[in-house]
XYZ file of C-alpha atoms in Angstrom:
552
model
C -20.122 15.608 9.757
C -20.739 13.561 6.628
C -24.172 12.009 6.226
C -22.336 8.780 5.423
C -20.524 8.677 8.737
C -22.528 7.516 11.737
C -21.685 8.663 15.223
C -20.094 6.113 17.451
C -19.747 5.862 21.218
C -16.182 5.057 22.123
C -15.158 3.067 25.141
C -14.073 5.074 28.177
C -10.380 5.002 28.787
C -9.611 1.824 30.694
C -6.900 1.253 33.217
C -3.761 -0.034 31.546
C -3.965 -3.811 31.316
C -0.589 -5.489 31.632
C 0.187 -7.952 28.878
C 1.331 -11.375 29.880
C 4.705 -12.487 28.642
C 4.568 -14.120 25.215
C 4.508 -17.875 25.054
C 7.386 -19.587 23.319
C 7.170 -19.470 19.552
C 8.688 -22.150 17.361
C 8.778 -22.395 13.581
C 10.706 -25.008 11.724
C 14.191 -23.748 10.876
C 13.975 -20.571 13.023
C 17.012 -18.615 14.155
C 16.878 -17.226 17.683
C 17.849 -13.568 17.432
C 17.261 -11.092 20.281
C 15.128 -8.045 19.541
C 16.448 -4.689 20.634
C 13.339 -3.567 22.463
C 12.406 -1.786 25.651
C 9.734 -4.265 26.663
C 9.486 -8.017 26.928
C 5.756 -7.987 26.279
C 4.468 -9.024 22.885
C 3.435 -5.903 20.970
C 0.052 -5.581 19.368
C 0.243 -4.966 15.620
C -1.994 -2.627 13.614
C -1.119 -2.945 9.923
C -2.871 -0.315 7.782
C -2.739 -0.447 3.994
C -3.948 2.277 1.639
C -4.823 1.535 -1.995
C -3.292 3.614 -4.830
C -1.997 6.342 -2.509
C 0.606 8.669 -4.003
C 4.033 8.965 -2.366
C 3.443 12.621 -1.426
C -0.311 12.545 -0.705
C 0.048 12.677 3.093
C 0.801 15.931 4.869
C 3.841 14.405 6.575
C 5.172 13.348 3.137
C 4.851 16.737 1.497
C 1.179 16.862 0.564
C -1.478 19.534 1.034
C -4.256 17.028 1.885
C -5.326 17.257 5.519
C -4.056 14.095 7.260
C -3.689 15.143 10.924
C -3.959 11.631 12.364
C -1.250 10.129 10.172
C 0.838 13.246 10.729
C 0.553 12.724 14.504
C 1.399 9.055 14.064
C 4.576 10.089 12.235
C 5.382 12.650 14.925
C 5.466 9.941 17.589
C 7.076 7.362 15.296
C 9.367 7.327 12.273
C 8.977 7.862 8.543
C 10.916 5.780 6.040
C 11.953 7.686 2.925
C 13.140 4.694 0.842
C 10.491 2.015 1.284
C 9.038 0.011 -1.587
C 6.055 -2.067 -2.646
C 5.679 -4.209 -5.766
C 3.888 -1.473 -7.802
C 0.563 -3.388 -7.891
C -2.164 -4.347 -5.433
C -2.273 -8.155 -5.269
C 1.505 -8.791 -5.548
C 2.108 -6.307 -2.729
C -0.447 -8.014 -0.490
C 1.096 -11.419 -1.122
C 4.620 -10.178 -0.405
C 3.541 -8.196 2.640
C 1.740 -11.109 4.326
C 4.043 -14.004 3.320
C 7.499 -12.405 3.352
C 8.224 -13.693 -0.173
C 8.347 -11.943 -3.516
C 4.970 -12.411 -5.181
C 6.464 -14.455 -8.036
C 7.948 -16.931 -5.552
C 4.478 -17.791 -4.250
C 2.668 -17.728 -7.619
C 0.989 -14.383 -7.035
C 2.473 -12.624 -10.070
C 3.531 -13.652 -13.561
C 7.004 -14.959 -14.264
C 7.880 -15.206 -17.996
C 8.310 -18.743 -19.250
C 6.498 -20.292 -16.293
C 2.936 -21.579 -16.535
C 0.311 -19.859 -14.413
C -1.700 -16.680 -14.636
C 0.044 -14.906 -11.791
C -2.794 -14.967 -9.262
C -2.694 -18.641 -8.309
C -2.688 -20.481 -4.992
C 0.262 -20.040 -2.679
C 2.421 -23.099 -1.931
C 2.034 -24.861 1.411
C 5.249 -23.311 2.692
C 3.942 -19.733 2.385
C 1.476 -19.189 5.259
C 0.122 -15.716 5.880
C 1.253 -13.586 8.797
C -1.724 -14.346 11.093
C -1.100 -18.078 10.748
C 2.507 -17.541 11.792
C 1.601 -15.300 14.743
C -1.073 -17.699 16.002
C 1.691 -19.915 17.379
C 2.764 -16.983 19.547
C -0.701 -16.549 21.019
C -1.885 -13.747 18.737
C -5.490 -13.306 17.669
C -5.903 -11.649 14.266
C -8.599 -9.497 12.702
C -8.996 -8.263 9.125
C -11.205 -5.550 7.689
C -11.447 -4.362 4.089
C -9.925 -5.433 0.805
C -8.357 -8.890 0.450
C -7.028 -9.708 -3.063
C -5.078 -12.766 -1.884
C -5.822 -16.395 -2.681
C -8.059 -18.208 -0.192
C -10.444 -16.663 2.319
C -9.453 -14.484 5.296
C -11.334 -16.659 7.766
C -9.390 -19.693 6.510
C -6.017 -17.913 6.589
C -5.572 -17.258 10.290
C -8.007 -14.397 10.900
C -10.534 -15.028 13.691
C -12.688 -12.030 12.692
C -12.998 -10.491 9.244
C -14.999 -7.969 7.279
C -14.291 -8.849 3.640
C -15.216 -6.183 1.081
C -15.304 -8.154 -2.145
C -16.953 -5.484 -4.295
C -14.233 -2.925 -4.935
C -16.038 -0.893 -7.585
C -18.695 0.567 -5.304
C -17.738 2.600 -2.242
C -21.370 3.436 -1.415
C -23.338 0.378 -2.485
C -21.312 -2.826 -2.450
C -23.151 -5.905 -3.630
C -20.816 -8.543 -2.238
C -19.258 -8.404 1.217
C -19.157 -10.653 4.249
C -18.471 -10.785 7.986
C -16.633 -13.781 9.418
C -17.214 -15.691 6.185
C -20.972 -15.122 6.089
C -22.401 -13.002 3.280
C -24.265 -9.859 4.279
C -26.961 -8.139 2.281
C -26.106 -5.832 -0.617
C -26.237 -2.179 0.354
C -29.186 -0.229 -1.042
C -29.394 3.456 -1.876
C -31.243 4.040 1.400
C -28.467 2.650 3.581
C -25.999 4.886 5.392
C -22.833 3.231 4.111
C -19.417 4.385 2.954
C -16.759 1.707 2.627
C -13.942 3.563 4.369
C -16.062 4.296 7.432
C -17.560 0.809 7.497
C -14.100 -0.787 7.370
C -13.115 1.331 10.368
C -16.371 0.455 12.162
C -15.673 -3.239 11.869
C -12.041 -2.787 12.922
C -13.187 -0.984 16.067
C -15.842 -3.623 16.710
C -13.245 -6.405 16.450
C -10.877 -4.546 18.802
C -13.658 -4.039 21.341
C -14.541 -7.713 21.120
C -10.890 -8.618 21.621
C -10.645 -6.387 24.688
C -13.782 -7.893 26.204
C -12.866 -11.543 25.625
C -9.130 -11.870 24.982
C -7.454 -8.968 26.755
C -4.615 -11.214 27.902
C -3.567 -11.960 24.307
C -1.832 -9.707 21.797
C -3.613 -8.904 18.530
C -2.881 -8.319 14.864
C -5.355 -5.933 13.240
C -4.977 -5.783 9.453
C -6.876 -2.809 8.034
C -6.973 -2.799 4.222
C -8.693 0.333 2.955
C -9.925 0.446 -0.650
C -9.123 4.142 -1.154
C -8.082 6.274 -2.911
C -8.370 3.571 -5.623
C -10.906 4.361 -8.341
C -13.820 4.916 -8.638
C -13.390 8.388 -7.150
C -16.349 8.502 -4.765
C -16.740 10.460 -1.532
C -19.394 12.256 0.492
C -20.443 15.761 -0.645
C -19.240 17.281 2.625
C -15.773 15.757 2.295
C -15.476 16.873 -1.331
C -16.665 20.409 -0.533
C -13.703 20.840 1.827
C -11.350 20.767 -1.175
C -13.410 22.855 -3.563
C -11.081 25.043 -5.618
C -7.907 23.791 -3.945
C -6.529 22.327 -7.176
C -7.661 24.965 -9.662
C -4.040 26.035 -10.205
C -3.297 22.597 -11.622
C -0.801 19.803 -11.271
C 2.266 21.824 -12.276
C 1.869 24.131 -9.266
C 0.928 21.210 -7.027
C 4.114 19.346 -8.008
C 6.308 22.373 -7.347
C 4.775 23.005 -3.924
C 4.969 19.365 -2.847
C 8.553 19.091 -4.073
C 9.640 22.123 -2.058
C 8.123 20.634 1.097
C 9.634 17.189 0.427
C 13.103 18.652 -0.029
C 12.782 20.718 3.120
C 11.264 18.117 5.460
C 12.262 14.679 4.120
C 15.687 15.570 2.657
C 15.085 13.420 -0.430
C 18.012 13.704 -2.900
C 16.028 14.388 -6.032
C 15.138 16.933 -8.643
C 11.568 17.402 -9.797
C 11.306 14.976 -12.692
C 9.836 16.489 -15.867
C 6.488 15.368 -17.218
C 6.644 12.656 -19.890
C 4.117 13.526 -22.568
C 4.192 10.042 -24.062
C 3.103 8.369 -20.796
C -0.573 7.704 -20.150
C -2.746 4.945 -18.712
C -1.098 1.499 -18.651
C -4.186 -0.068 -20.289
C -6.528 1.262 -22.933
C -10.319 1.301 -22.542
C -12.461 2.609 -25.401
C -15.305 3.526 -23.069
C -13.307 6.373 -21.525
C -13.348 8.468 -24.690
C -16.948 7.480 -25.382
C -18.039 8.538 -21.894
C -16.048 11.702 -21.245
C -15.148 13.001 -24.700
C -12.522 15.731 -24.835
C -12.787 16.539 -21.123
C -10.533 13.635 -20.211
C -6.754 13.908 -20.650
C -4.855 10.712 -21.360
C -1.265 11.988 -21.188
C 1.067 13.853 -18.860
C 1.159 17.331 -20.348
C 1.591 20.842 -18.975
C -1.459 22.282 -17.212
C -1.560 25.374 -19.439
C -2.006 23.139 -22.510
C -5.463 22.122 -21.244
C -8.673 23.906 -22.148
C -10.676 25.583 -19.400
C -13.194 22.743 -19.508
C -10.435 20.170 -19.186
C -8.851 22.012 -16.264
C -12.157 22.176 -14.413
C -12.757 18.459 -14.964
C -9.273 17.439 -13.831
C -9.235 19.645 -10.728
C -12.661 18.293 -9.756
C -11.302 14.744 -9.824
C -8.334 15.681 -7.639
C -10.743 17.235 -5.131
C -12.468 13.856 -4.785
C -9.147 12.012 -4.515
C -8.148 14.366 -1.685
C -11.502 13.873 0.027
C -11.011 10.105 -0.030
C -7.561 10.395 1.562
C -8.918 12.871 4.129
C -11.744 10.489 5.096
C -9.322 7.569 5.394
C -7.163 9.633 7.753
C -10.229 10.493 9.841
C -11.174 6.834 10.177
C -7.599 5.890 11.070
C -7.891 8.427 13.860
C -10.959 6.629 15.216
C -9.107 3.291 15.137
C -6.165 4.789 17.016
C -8.561 6.250 19.587
C -9.889 2.742 20.202
C -6.372 1.396 20.714
C -5.753 4.241 23.134
C -9.019 3.502 24.988
C -7.764 -0.056 25.483
C -4.638 1.263 27.189
C -2.590 -0.363 24.445
C -0.972 2.558 22.638
C 2.536 2.313 24.081
C 2.990 -1.334 23.184
C 1.209 -1.293 19.833
C 3.255 -1.206 16.645
C 1.242 0.723 14.049
C 2.443 0.383 10.458
C 1.007 2.429 7.593
C 1.862 2.137 3.880
C 0.359 1.920 0.372
C 0.189 -1.042 -2.007
C 1.502 0.985 -4.969
C 1.788 4.524 -6.237
C -1.045 6.681 -7.525
C -2.707 5.380 -10.669
C -2.832 6.725 -14.222
C -5.555 4.197 -15.124
C -8.647 5.460 -16.935
C -11.691 3.202 -17.239
C -15.403 2.958 -16.522
C -16.526 -0.095 -14.568
C -18.954 -1.013 -11.793
C -22.310 0.666 -12.293
C -20.994 2.918 -15.043
C -20.927 6.701 -15.106
C -23.936 9.009 -15.121
C -22.747 12.449 -16.279
C -25.866 14.030 -14.777
C -25.157 12.705 -11.281
C -23.251 14.615 -8.620
C -19.512 14.211 -9.020
C -18.169 11.595 -6.627
C -21.549 10.009 -5.986
C -22.456 6.320 -6.297
C -23.738 6.884 -9.844
C -20.357 8.118 -11.104
C -17.152 6.351 -12.060
C -14.132 8.648 -12.292
C -10.390 7.863 -12.278
C -7.582 10.208 -11.278
C -5.663 9.853 -14.557
C -2.029 10.531 -15.475
C -1.820 14.262 -14.756
C -2.738 14.392 -11.097
C -1.437 10.856 -10.552
C 1.983 12.155 -11.526
C 1.536 15.027 -9.074
C 0.458 12.613 -6.319
C 3.700 10.681 -6.899
C 5.885 13.813 -6.656
C 8.826 13.968 -7.178
C 9.047 10.607 -8.929
C 8.453 9.308 -12.475
C 5.650 7.039 -13.612
C 2.675 5.497 -11.848
C 1.124 2.312 -10.488
C 2.208 -0.824 -12.455
C 5.555 0.735 -13.474
C 8.536 -0.114 -11.268
C 10.132 3.300 -11.539
C 9.988 5.110 -8.198
C 6.572 6.608 -8.914
C 4.997 3.173 -9.077
C 6.921 1.377 -6.350
C 7.890 3.924 -3.671
C 5.503 4.245 -0.732
C 5.273 6.179 2.499
C 5.994 3.973 5.503
C 5.078 5.260 8.942
C 5.864 3.145 11.995
C 4.799 4.067 15.534
C 5.694 1.992 18.608
C 6.044 4.388 21.558
C 7.498 1.769 23.933
C 10.440 1.110 21.618
C 10.758 3.976 19.119
C 12.074 6.821 21.218
C 12.965 9.458 18.608
C 9.462 10.484 17.608
C 9.364 12.378 14.323
C 12.584 10.789 13.111
C 13.403 9.929 9.522
C 14.809 6.625 8.297
C 16.668 6.492 4.983
C 17.360 2.744 5.218
C 16.063 0.887 2.159
C 13.139 -1.448 2.798
C 10.496 -3.462 0.938
C 7.186 -5.119 1.767
C 9.002 -8.493 1.942
C 10.593 -7.100 5.129
C 7.351 -6.739 7.072
C 6.923 -10.412 8.010
C 10.494 -10.710 9.378
C 10.082 -7.396 11.197
C 6.741 -8.197 12.810
C 7.631 -11.779 13.702
C 10.884 -10.714 15.335
C 9.130 -7.958 17.277
C 6.473 -10.434 18.412
C 8.674 -13.396 19.289
C 12.276 -12.321 19.647
C 13.176 -14.659 16.794
C 13.918 -14.073 13.146
C 11.868 -16.480 11.022
C 13.278 -18.505 8.201
C 11.529 -20.873 5.821
C 8.766 -22.958 7.359
C 9.739 -26.208 5.612
C 12.868 -27.652 4.054
C 11.500 -27.416 0.506
C 10.880 -23.678 0.768
C 13.298 -21.011 -0.460
C 14.852 -18.764 2.192
C 12.831 -15.722 3.145
C 14.301 -12.848 1.086
C 13.368 -10.025 3.448
C 15.177 -8.470 6.397
C 13.954 -7.384 9.810
C 13.740 -3.600 9.984
C 13.719 -3.530 13.792
C 17.320 -2.277 14.043
C 16.398 0.620 11.760
C 13.099 1.343 13.501
C 14.354 1.313 17.072
C 18.004 2.229 16.692
C 18.406 3.840 13.264
C 20.912 1.122 12.337
C 21.828 0.067 8.814
C 20.103 -2.872 7.118
C 22.424 -5.063 5.059
C 21.020 -6.837 1.993
C 22.263 -8.055 -1.376
C 19.522 -6.560 -3.559
C 15.832 -5.836 -4.071
C 14.087 -7.191 -7.166
C 10.990 -6.186 -9.167
C 8.954 -7.553 -12.059
C 5.420 -6.619 -13.029
C 3.654 -6.393 -16.388
C 7.018 -6.721 -18.128
C 8.517 -3.834 -16.147
C 11.757 -4.842 -14.413
C 14.036 -3.355 -11.757
C 16.831 -4.217 -9.342
C 18.359 -2.141 -6.573
C 21.838 -2.875 -5.194
C 22.959 -0.381 -2.576
C 22.297 3.075 -3.968
C 22.162 1.937 -7.602
C 19.013 0.886 -9.431
C 18.471 -0.529 -12.885
C 14.985 -0.243 -14.339
C 13.392 -1.151 -17.660
C 9.861 -0.474 -18.824
C 8.332 -3.250 -20.906
C 10.008 -3.353 -24.318
C 12.583 -0.685 -23.435
C 16.326 -0.837 -22.661
C 17.677 -0.973 -19.142
C 18.396 2.335 -17.412
C 20.820 2.886 -14.509
C 20.495 5.451 -11.727
C 22.406 6.445 -8.605
C 19.536 6.976 -6.166
C 21.791 8.557 -3.539
C 21.898 11.581 -5.838
C 18.957 11.026 -8.167
C 15.865 9.460 -6.562
C 13.701 10.897 -9.333
C 15.566 8.840 -11.965
C 16.399 11.708 -14.277
C 20.074 11.068 -15.105
C 20.574 7.696 -16.838
C 24.090 6.324 -16.224
C 23.746 3.201 -18.389
C 26.092 4.430 -21.115
C 28.653 5.729 -18.581
C 28.846 2.592 -16.397
C 28.344 -0.427 -18.682
C 30.179 -2.792 -16.311
C 27.918 -1.999 -13.369
C 24.866 -2.232 -15.614
C 25.854 -5.660 -16.955
C 26.541 -7.047 -13.471
C 23.185 -5.850 -12.172
C 21.319 -7.258 -15.173
C 23.003 -10.602 -14.511
C 21.832 -10.481 -10.863
C 18.283 -9.667 -11.945
C 18.254 -12.607 -14.368
C 19.786 -15.000 -11.856
C 17.018 -14.256 -9.358
C 14.401 -14.702 -12.092
C 15.883 -18.061 -13.081
C 16.040 -19.272 -9.472
C 12.432 -18.233 -8.926
C 11.359 -20.010 -12.112
C 12.837 -23.256 -10.776
C 10.934 -22.871 -7.512
C 7.621 -22.138 -9.218
C 8.054 -24.911 -11.780
C 8.603 -27.378 -8.934
C 5.388 -26.186 -7.276
C 3.455 -26.411 -10.524
C 4.631 -29.957 -11.175
C 2.843 -31.149 -8.040
C -0.201 -28.857 -8.164
C -3.210 -28.942 -10.459
C -3.599 -25.184 -10.108
C -0.235 -24.703 -11.768
C -1.345 -26.306 -15.027
């Protein structure tokens, strides 16, 4: 067992505690829609978010990393094969917890509209715990935040807020329930992933002791496998040598498993040698010299020294995912000890795809220190990031599938009866608020106030519990100048400064065969839809800015 992971005494299994029926839940402008569910009790919600996880990193999504707990979660629940995020951390969090596109609530940049893209949300965009409070829920948060405001002021009764995201071993700024706690020293037994799980378990135990007659929302926001690549020596040692054959072999092996088990209609997209990190930092070359590789190129084009350096970094990335899975297992054990497993909806996803970013931040990088230790600052980089996003193109920040497609695992044993099932319905993080609120209350939420735009997402409950289709007009993306729109099976996508491309994702999820020249009419109509949504959003945000100092 890792020296960074303390032993914990779990609660003995308790007798199943019946949940009381949910109290009536009213929001302004709500539509009463029955939920197709096997129980009338309000479900508990455990919402788990990974940070910079690749689409195929989990074992149940084609990966070779050991993730037995998430694999078991998928075996008793369902896996979505066409679920999306916003391709970046803070926009995804805003969309996931408000039910709006990030641009609609001033949490991402919209061209031609004032604001830096990480401003305050409007009054009509409460976070999920504030909405669920009216239904008697108590909410807990542990981990990363990256949303405007403070967790303790946004509906969470308990919170562990990890503000320092550049130090997995020695954070300088973090707090519990709004109160700062001391910086971690080199002598402390701390690793962020384990500590986040510790606090989650503590909050659940507290809930069971004091509020067992109320349902809970537990939001667990891990900060891994986001850079810096840091993990315990024991966890890293488990993967020693596993990636020595390189990312070309890794991509082929993951792709074969994905095709066999997830039935994804895709080819293995070729490497793009002109694609590297989305942002340039001079200190990378100064720190690592020729060992670091800044482009997607074939593994056999690397020197032996470069191959050793790259495979070492992937070993740490895998160790971070492995440790996260272990800690998720401990959280699920606590839910089980509370007798709450059957009526707890567990949702797992990632905020964006794996990252090609290369930089040195935090405490810098000591080349003499042990790889993956607190004194080092390593990033995965474009080669293994591309492999982590198999079979898709591009990385975090891009809105091609590699940046915006995420695993989505949902377990709810009382209501999802086809454990291990796949769902090919298209979904997006804007759908999570409608889904959770409908599961919790039997009602589909709409806008909270009359001056708010309609919620753009759809409840996924029919897909989760009955494998039914989800009807929607489109899904829309914009980040860092990268644009995309999906209508049915067709997707248009444009990297910043590049022409629009068109793909039929029912045949080509890996976006290899551009149909733009063959279907100009479809392309033009979809571009018009993308622009219309952008224009409508600009009007909404401009109206907010005109009455808010923070919009100036």
